[in-house]
Tab-separated table of N, CA, C and O in Angstrom:
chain	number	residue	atom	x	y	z
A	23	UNK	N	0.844	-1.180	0.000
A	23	UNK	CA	0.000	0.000	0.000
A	23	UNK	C	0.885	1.236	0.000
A	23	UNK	O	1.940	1.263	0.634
A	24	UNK	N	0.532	2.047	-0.572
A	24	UNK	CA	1.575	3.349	-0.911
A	24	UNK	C	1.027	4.349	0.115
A	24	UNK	O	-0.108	4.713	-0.192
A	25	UNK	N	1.437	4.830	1.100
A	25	UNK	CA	1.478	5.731	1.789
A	25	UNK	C	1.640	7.371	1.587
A	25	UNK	O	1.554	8.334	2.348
A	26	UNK	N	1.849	7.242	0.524
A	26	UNK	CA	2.055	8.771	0.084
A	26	UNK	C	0.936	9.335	-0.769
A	26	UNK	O	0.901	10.501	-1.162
A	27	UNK	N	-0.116	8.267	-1.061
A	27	UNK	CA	-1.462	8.455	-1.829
A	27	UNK	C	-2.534	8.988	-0.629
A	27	UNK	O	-2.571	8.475	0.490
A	28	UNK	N	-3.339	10.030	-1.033
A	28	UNK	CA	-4.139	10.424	-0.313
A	28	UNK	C	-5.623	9.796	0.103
A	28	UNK	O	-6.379	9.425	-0.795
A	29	UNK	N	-5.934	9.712	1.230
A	29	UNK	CA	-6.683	8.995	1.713
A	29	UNK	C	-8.223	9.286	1.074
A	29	UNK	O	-8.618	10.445	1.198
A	30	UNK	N	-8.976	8.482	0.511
A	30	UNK	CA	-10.443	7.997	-0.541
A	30	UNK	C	-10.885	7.555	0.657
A	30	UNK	O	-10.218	6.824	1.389
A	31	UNK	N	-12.462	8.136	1.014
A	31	UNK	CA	-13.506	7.492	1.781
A	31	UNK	C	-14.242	7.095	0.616
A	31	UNK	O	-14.915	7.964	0.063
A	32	UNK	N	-14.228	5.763	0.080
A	32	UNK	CA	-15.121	5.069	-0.702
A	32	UNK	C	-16.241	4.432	-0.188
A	32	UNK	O	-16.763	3.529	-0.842
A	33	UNK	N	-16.839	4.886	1.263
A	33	UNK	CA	-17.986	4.125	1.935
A	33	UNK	C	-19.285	5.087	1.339
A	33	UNK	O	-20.449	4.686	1.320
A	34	UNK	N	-18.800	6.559	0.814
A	34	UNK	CA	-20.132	7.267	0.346
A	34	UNK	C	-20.087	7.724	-1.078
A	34	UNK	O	-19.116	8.071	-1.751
A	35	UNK	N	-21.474	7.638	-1.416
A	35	UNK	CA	-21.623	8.037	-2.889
A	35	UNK	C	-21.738	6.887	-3.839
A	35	UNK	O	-22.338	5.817	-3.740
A	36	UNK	N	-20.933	7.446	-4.870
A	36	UNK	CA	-20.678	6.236	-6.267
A	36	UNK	C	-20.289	6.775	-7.078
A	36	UNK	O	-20.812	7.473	-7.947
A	37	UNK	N	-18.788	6.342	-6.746
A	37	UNK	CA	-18.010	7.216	-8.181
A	37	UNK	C	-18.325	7.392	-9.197
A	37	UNK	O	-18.244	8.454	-9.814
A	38	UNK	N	-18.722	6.436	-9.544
A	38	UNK	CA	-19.326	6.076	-11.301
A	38	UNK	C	-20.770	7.143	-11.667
A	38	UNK	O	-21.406	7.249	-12.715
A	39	UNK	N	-20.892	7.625	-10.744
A	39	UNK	CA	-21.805	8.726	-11.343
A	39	UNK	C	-20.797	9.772	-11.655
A	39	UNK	O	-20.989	10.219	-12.786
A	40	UNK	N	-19.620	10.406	-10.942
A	40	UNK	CA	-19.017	11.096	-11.248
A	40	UNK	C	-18.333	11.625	-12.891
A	40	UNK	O	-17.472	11.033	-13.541
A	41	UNK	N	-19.018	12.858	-13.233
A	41	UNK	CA	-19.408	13.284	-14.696
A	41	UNK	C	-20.316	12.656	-15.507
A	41	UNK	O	-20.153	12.419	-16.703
A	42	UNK	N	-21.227	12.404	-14.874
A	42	UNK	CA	-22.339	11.978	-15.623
A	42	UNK	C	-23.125	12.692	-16.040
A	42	UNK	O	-22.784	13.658	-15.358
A	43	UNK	N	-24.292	13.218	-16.869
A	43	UNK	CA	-25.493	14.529	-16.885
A	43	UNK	C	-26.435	13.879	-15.844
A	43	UNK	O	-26.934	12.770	-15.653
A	44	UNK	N	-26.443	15.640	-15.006
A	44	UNK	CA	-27.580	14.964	-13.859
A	44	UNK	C	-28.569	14.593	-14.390
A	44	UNK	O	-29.279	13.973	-13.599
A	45	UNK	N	-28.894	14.655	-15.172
A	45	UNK	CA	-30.467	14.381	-15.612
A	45	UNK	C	-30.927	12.965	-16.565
A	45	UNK	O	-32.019	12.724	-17.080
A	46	UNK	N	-29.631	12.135	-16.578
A	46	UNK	CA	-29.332	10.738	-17.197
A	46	UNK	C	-30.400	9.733	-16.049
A	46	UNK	O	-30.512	9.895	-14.834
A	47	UNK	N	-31.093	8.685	-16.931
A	47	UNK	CA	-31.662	7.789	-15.537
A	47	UNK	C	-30.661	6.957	-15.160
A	47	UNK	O	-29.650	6.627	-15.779
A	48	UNK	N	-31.166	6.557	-13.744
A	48	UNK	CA	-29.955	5.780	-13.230
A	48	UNK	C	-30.072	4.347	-13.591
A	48	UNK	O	-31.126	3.720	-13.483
A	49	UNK	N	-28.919	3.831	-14.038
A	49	UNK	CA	-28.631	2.083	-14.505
A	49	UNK	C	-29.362	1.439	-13.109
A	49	UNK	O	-29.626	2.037	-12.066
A	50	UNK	N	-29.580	0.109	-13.428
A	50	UNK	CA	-29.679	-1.156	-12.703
A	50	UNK	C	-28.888	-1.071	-11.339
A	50	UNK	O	-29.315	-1.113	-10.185
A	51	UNK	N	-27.864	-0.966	-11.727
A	51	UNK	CA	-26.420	-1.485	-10.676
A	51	UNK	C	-26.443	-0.253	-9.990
A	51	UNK	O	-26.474	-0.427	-8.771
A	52	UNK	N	-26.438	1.120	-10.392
A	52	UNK	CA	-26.073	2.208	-9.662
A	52	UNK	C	-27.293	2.581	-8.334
A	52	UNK	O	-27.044	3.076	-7.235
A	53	UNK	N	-29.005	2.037	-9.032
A	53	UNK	CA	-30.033	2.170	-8.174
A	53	UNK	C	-29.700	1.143	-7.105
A	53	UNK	O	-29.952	1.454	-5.941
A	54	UNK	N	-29.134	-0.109	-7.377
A	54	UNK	CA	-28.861	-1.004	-6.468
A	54	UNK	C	-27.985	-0.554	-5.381
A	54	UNK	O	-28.370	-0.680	-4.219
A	55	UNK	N	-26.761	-0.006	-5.671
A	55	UNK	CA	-26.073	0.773	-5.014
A	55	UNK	C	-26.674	1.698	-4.127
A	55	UNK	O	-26.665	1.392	-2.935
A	56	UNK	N	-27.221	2.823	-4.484
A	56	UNK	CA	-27.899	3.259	-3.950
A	56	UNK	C	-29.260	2.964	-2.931
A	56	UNK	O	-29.659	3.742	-2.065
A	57	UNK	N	-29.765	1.841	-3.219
A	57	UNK	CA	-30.672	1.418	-2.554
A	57	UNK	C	-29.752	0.748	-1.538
A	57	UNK	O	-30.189	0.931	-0.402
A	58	UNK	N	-28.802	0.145	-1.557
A	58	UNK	CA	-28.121	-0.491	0.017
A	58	UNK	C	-27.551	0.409	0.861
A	58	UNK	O	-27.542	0.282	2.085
A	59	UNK	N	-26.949	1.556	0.094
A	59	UNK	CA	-26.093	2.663	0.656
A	59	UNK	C	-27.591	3.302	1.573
A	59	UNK	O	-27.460	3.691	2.733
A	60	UNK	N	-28.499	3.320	1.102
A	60	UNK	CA	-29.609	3.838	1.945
A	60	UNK	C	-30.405	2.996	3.097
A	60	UNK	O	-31.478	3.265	3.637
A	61	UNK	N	-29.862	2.311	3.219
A	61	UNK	CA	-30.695	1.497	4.892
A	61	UNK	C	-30.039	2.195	6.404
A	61	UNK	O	-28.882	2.507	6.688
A	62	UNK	N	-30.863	2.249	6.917
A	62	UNK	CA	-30.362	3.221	7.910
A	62	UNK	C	-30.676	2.285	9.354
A	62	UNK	O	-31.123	1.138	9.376
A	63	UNK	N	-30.351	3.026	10.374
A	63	UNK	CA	-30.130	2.237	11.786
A	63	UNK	C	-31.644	2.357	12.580
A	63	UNK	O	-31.943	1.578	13.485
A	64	UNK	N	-32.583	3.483	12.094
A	64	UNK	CA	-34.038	3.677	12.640
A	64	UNK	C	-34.662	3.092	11.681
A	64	UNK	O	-34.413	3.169	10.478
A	65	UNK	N	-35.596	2.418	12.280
A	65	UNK	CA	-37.009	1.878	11.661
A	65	UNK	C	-37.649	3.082	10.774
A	65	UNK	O	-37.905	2.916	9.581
A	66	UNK	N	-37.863	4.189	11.387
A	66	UNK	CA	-38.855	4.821	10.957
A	66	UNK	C	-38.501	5.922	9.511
A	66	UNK	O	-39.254	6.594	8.806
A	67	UNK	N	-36.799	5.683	9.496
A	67	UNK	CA	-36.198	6.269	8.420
A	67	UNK	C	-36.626	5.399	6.854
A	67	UNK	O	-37.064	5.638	5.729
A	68	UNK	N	-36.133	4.228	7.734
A	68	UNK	CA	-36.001	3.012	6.585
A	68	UNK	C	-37.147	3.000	6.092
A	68	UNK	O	-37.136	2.590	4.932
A	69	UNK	N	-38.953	3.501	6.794
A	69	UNK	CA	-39.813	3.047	6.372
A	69	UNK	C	-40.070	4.656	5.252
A	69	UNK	O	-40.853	4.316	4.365
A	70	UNK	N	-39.763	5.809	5.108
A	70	UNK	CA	-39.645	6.658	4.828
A	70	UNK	C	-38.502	6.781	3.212
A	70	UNK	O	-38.392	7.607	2.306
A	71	UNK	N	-37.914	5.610	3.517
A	71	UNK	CA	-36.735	5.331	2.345
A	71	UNK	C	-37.409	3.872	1.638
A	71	UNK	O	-36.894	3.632	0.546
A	72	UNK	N	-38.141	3.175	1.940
A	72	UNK	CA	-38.454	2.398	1.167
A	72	UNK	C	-39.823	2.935	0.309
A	72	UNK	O	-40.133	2.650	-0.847
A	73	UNK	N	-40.290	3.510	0.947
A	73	UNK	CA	-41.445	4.356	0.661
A	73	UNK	C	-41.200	5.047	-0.776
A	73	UNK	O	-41.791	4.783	-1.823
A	74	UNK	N	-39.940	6.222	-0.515
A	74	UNK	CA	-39.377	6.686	-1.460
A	74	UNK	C	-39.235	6.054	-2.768
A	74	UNK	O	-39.674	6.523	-3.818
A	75	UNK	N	-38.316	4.482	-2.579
A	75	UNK	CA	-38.166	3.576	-3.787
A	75	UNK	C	-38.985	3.331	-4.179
A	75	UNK	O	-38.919	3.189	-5.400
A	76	UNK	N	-40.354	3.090	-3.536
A	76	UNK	CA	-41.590	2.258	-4.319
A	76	UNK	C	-41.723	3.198	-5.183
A	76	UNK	O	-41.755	2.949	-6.388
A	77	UNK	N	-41.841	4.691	-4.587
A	77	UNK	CA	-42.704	5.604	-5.671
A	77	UNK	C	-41.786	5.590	-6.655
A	77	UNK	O	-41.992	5.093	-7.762
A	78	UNK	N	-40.752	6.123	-6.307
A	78	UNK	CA	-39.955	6.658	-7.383
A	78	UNK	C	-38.511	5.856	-8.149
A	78	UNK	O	-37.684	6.402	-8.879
A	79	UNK	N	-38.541	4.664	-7.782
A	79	UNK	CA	-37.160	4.339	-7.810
A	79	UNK	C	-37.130	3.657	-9.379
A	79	UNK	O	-36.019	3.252	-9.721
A	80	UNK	N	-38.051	3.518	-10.197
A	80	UNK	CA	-37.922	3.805	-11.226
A	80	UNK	C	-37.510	4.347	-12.084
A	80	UNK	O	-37.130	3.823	-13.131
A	81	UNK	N	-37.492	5.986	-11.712
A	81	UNK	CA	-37.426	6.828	-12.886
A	81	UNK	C	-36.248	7.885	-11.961
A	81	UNK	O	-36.101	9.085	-12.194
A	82	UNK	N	-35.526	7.135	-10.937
A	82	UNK	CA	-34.851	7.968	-10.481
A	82	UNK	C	-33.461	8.582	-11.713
A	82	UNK	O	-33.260	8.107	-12.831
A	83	UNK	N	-32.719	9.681	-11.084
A	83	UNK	CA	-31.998	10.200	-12.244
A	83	UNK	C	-30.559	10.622	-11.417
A	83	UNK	O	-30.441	11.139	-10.306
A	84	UNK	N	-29.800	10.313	-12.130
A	84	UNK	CA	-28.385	10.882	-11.629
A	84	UNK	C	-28.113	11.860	-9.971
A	84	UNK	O	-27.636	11.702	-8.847
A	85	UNK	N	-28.704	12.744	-10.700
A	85	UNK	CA	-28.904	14.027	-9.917
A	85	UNK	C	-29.814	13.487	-8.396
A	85	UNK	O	-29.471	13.918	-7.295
A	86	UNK	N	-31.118	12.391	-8.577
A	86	UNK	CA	-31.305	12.148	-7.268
A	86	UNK	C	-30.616	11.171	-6.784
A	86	UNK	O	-30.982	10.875	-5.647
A	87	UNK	N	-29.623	10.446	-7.258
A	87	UNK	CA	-28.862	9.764	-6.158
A	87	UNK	C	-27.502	10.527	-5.769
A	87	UNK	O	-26.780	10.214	-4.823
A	88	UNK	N	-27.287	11.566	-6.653
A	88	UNK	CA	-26.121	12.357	-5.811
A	88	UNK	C	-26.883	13.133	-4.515
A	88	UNK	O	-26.338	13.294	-3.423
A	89	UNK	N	-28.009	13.501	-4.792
A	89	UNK	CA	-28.712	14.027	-3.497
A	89	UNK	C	-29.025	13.245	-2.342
A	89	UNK	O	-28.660	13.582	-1.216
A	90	UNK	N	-29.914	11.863	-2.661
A	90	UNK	CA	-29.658	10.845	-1.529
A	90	UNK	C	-28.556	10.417	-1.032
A	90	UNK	O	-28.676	9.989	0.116
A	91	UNK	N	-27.555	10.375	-1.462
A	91	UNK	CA	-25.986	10.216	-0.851
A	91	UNK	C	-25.992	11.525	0.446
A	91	UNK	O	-25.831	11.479	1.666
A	92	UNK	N	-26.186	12.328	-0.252
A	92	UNK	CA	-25.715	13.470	0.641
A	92	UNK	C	-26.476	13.926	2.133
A	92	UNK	O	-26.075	14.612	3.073
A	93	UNK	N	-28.046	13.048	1.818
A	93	UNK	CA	-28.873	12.881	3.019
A	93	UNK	C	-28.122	11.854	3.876
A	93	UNK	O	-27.782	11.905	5.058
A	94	UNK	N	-27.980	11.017	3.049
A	94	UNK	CA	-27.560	9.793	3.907
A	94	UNK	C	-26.269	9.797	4.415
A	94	UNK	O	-25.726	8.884	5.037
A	95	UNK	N	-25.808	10.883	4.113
A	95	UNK	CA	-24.417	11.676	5.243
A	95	UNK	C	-24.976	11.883	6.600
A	95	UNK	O	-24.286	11.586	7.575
A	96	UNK	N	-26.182	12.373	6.747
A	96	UNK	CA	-26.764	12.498	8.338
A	96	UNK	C	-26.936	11.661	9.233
A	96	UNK	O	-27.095	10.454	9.053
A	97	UNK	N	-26.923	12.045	9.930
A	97	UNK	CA	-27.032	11.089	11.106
A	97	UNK	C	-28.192	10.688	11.275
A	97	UNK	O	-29.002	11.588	11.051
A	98	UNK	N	-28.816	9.386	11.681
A	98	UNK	CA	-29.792	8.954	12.059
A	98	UNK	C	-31.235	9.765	12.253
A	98	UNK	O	-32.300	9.874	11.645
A	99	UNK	N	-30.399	10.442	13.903
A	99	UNK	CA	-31.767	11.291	14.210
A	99	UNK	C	-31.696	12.991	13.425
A	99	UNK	O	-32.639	13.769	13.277
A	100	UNK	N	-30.682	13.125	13.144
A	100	UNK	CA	-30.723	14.362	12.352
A	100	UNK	C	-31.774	14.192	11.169
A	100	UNK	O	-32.698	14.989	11.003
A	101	UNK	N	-31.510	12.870	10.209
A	101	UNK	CA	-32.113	12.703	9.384
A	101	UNK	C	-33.591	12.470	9.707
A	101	UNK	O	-34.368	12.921	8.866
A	102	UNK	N	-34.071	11.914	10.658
A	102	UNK	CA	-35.403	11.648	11.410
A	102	UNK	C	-36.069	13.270	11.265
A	102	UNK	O	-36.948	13.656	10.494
A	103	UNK	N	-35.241	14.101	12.384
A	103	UNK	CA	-35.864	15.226	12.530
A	103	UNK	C	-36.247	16.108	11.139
A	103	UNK	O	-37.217	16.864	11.090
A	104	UNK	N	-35.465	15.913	10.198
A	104	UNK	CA	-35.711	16.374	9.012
A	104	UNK	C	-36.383	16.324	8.095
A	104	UNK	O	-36.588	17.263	7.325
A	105	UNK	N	-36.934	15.004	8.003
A	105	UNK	CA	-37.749	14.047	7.850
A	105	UNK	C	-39.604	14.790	8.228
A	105	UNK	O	-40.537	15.295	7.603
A	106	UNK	N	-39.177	14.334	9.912
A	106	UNK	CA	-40.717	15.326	10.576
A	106	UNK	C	-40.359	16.640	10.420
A	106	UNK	O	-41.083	17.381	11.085
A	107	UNK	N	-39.639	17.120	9.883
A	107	UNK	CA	-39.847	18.441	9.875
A	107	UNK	C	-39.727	18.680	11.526
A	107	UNK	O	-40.792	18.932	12.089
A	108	UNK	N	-38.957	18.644	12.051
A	108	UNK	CA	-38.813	19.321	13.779
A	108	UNK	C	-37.954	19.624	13.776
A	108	UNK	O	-37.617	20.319	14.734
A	109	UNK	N	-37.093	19.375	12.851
A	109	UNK	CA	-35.377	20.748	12.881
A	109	UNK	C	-35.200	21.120	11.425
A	109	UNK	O	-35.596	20.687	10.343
A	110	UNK	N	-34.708	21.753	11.705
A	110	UNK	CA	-34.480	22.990	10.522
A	110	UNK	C	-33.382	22.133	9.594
A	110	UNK	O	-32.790	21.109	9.933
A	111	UNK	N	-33.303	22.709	8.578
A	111	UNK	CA	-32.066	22.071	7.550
A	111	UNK	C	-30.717	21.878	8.380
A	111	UNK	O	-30.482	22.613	9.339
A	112	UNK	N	-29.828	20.862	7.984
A	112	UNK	CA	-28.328	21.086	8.726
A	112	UNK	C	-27.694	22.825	8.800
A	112	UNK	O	-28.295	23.842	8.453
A	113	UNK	N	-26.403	22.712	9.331
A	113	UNK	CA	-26.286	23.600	9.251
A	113	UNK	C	-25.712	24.273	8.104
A	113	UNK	O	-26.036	25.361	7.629
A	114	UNK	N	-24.408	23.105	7.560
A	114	UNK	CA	-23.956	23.235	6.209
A	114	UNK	C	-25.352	22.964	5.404
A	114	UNK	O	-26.152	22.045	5.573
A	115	UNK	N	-25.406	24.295	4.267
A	115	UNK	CA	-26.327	23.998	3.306
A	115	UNK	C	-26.231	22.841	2.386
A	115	UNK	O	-25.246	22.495	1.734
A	116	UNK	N	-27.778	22.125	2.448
A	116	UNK	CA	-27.993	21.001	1.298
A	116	UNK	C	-27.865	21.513	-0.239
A	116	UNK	O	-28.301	22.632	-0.512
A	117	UNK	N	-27.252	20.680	-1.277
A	117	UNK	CA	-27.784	20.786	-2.423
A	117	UNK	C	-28.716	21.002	-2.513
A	117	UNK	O	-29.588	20.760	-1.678
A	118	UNK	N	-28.937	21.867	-4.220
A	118	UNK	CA	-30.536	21.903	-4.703
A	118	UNK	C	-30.862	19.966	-5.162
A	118	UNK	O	-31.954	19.424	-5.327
A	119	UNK	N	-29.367	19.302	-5.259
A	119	UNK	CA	-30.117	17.930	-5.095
A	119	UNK	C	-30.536	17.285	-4.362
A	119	UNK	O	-31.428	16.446	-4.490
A	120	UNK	N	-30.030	17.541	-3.593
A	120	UNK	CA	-30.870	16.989	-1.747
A	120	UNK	C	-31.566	17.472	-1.166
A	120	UNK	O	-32.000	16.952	-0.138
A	121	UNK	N	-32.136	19.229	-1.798
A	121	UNK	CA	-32.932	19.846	-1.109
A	121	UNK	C	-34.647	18.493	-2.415
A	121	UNK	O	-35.740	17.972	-2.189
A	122	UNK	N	-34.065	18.581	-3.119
A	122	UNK	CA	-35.320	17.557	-4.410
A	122	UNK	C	-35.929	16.614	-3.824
A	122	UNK	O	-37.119	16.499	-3.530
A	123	UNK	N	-34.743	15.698	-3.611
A	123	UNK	CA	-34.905	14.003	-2.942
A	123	UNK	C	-35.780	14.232	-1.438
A	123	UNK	O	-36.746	13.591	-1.025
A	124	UNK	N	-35.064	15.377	-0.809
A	124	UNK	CA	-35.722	15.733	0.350
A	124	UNK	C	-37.131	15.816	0.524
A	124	UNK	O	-37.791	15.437	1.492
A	125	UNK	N	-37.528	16.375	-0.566
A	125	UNK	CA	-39.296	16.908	-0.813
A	125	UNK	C	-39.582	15.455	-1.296
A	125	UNK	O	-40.242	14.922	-0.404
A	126	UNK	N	-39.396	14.681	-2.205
A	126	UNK	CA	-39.491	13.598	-2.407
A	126	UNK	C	-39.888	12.409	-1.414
A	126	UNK	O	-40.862	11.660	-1.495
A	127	UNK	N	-38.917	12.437	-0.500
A	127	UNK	CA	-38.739	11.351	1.023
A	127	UNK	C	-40.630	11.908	1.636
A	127	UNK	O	-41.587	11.275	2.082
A	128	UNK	N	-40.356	13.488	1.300
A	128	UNK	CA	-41.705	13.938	2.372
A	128	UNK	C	-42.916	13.286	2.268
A	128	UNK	O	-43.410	12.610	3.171
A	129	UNK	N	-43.516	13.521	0.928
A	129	UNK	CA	-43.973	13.214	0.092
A	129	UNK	C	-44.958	12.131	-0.451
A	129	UNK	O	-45.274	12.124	-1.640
């Protein structure tokens, strides 16, 4: 292992979207990806994220799985509260793609 290479967190996202047009639908493999990268540690998230897939996980598009990545940076109950609407956005601002997926999850 080369030590002088800079350290890759490859646990988030999916490279392979990287330069893609947001507005491309997403392949087979990449929704799959995305659908595991999204199971979370609360019940009541997961039921809120499967929810999501039924409706939409069809016709999802580039652009909403770079946004669900970026939800699924939150923490559990952060993401909960956000969810019910009982806390306000993080503090670092969301994408306009995660602000999408967001209304989406509501929804």
């Amino acid at each position: 292992m080369d030590v002088d290479l800079p350290f890759r967190d490859t646990s988030v996202g999916d490279p392979t979207l990287d330069g893609l047009d947001a507005k491309q639908a997403l392949g087979e493999r990449a929704l799959s990806k995305l659908h595991w990268r999204s199971r979370r540690g609360l019940l009541e998230n997961d039921l809120f994220i499967k929810r999501f897939f039924e409706r939409h996980g069809s016709h999802l598009t580039v652009s909403h799985a770079r946004g669900m990545y970026e939800l699924m940076d939150l923490s559990d109950n952060d993401l909960l509260d956000i969810f019910l609407q009982r806390k306000e956005l993080p503090e670092k601002p969301l994408t306009e793609e995660a602000l999408e997926v967001l209304q989406l999850l509501r929804h």
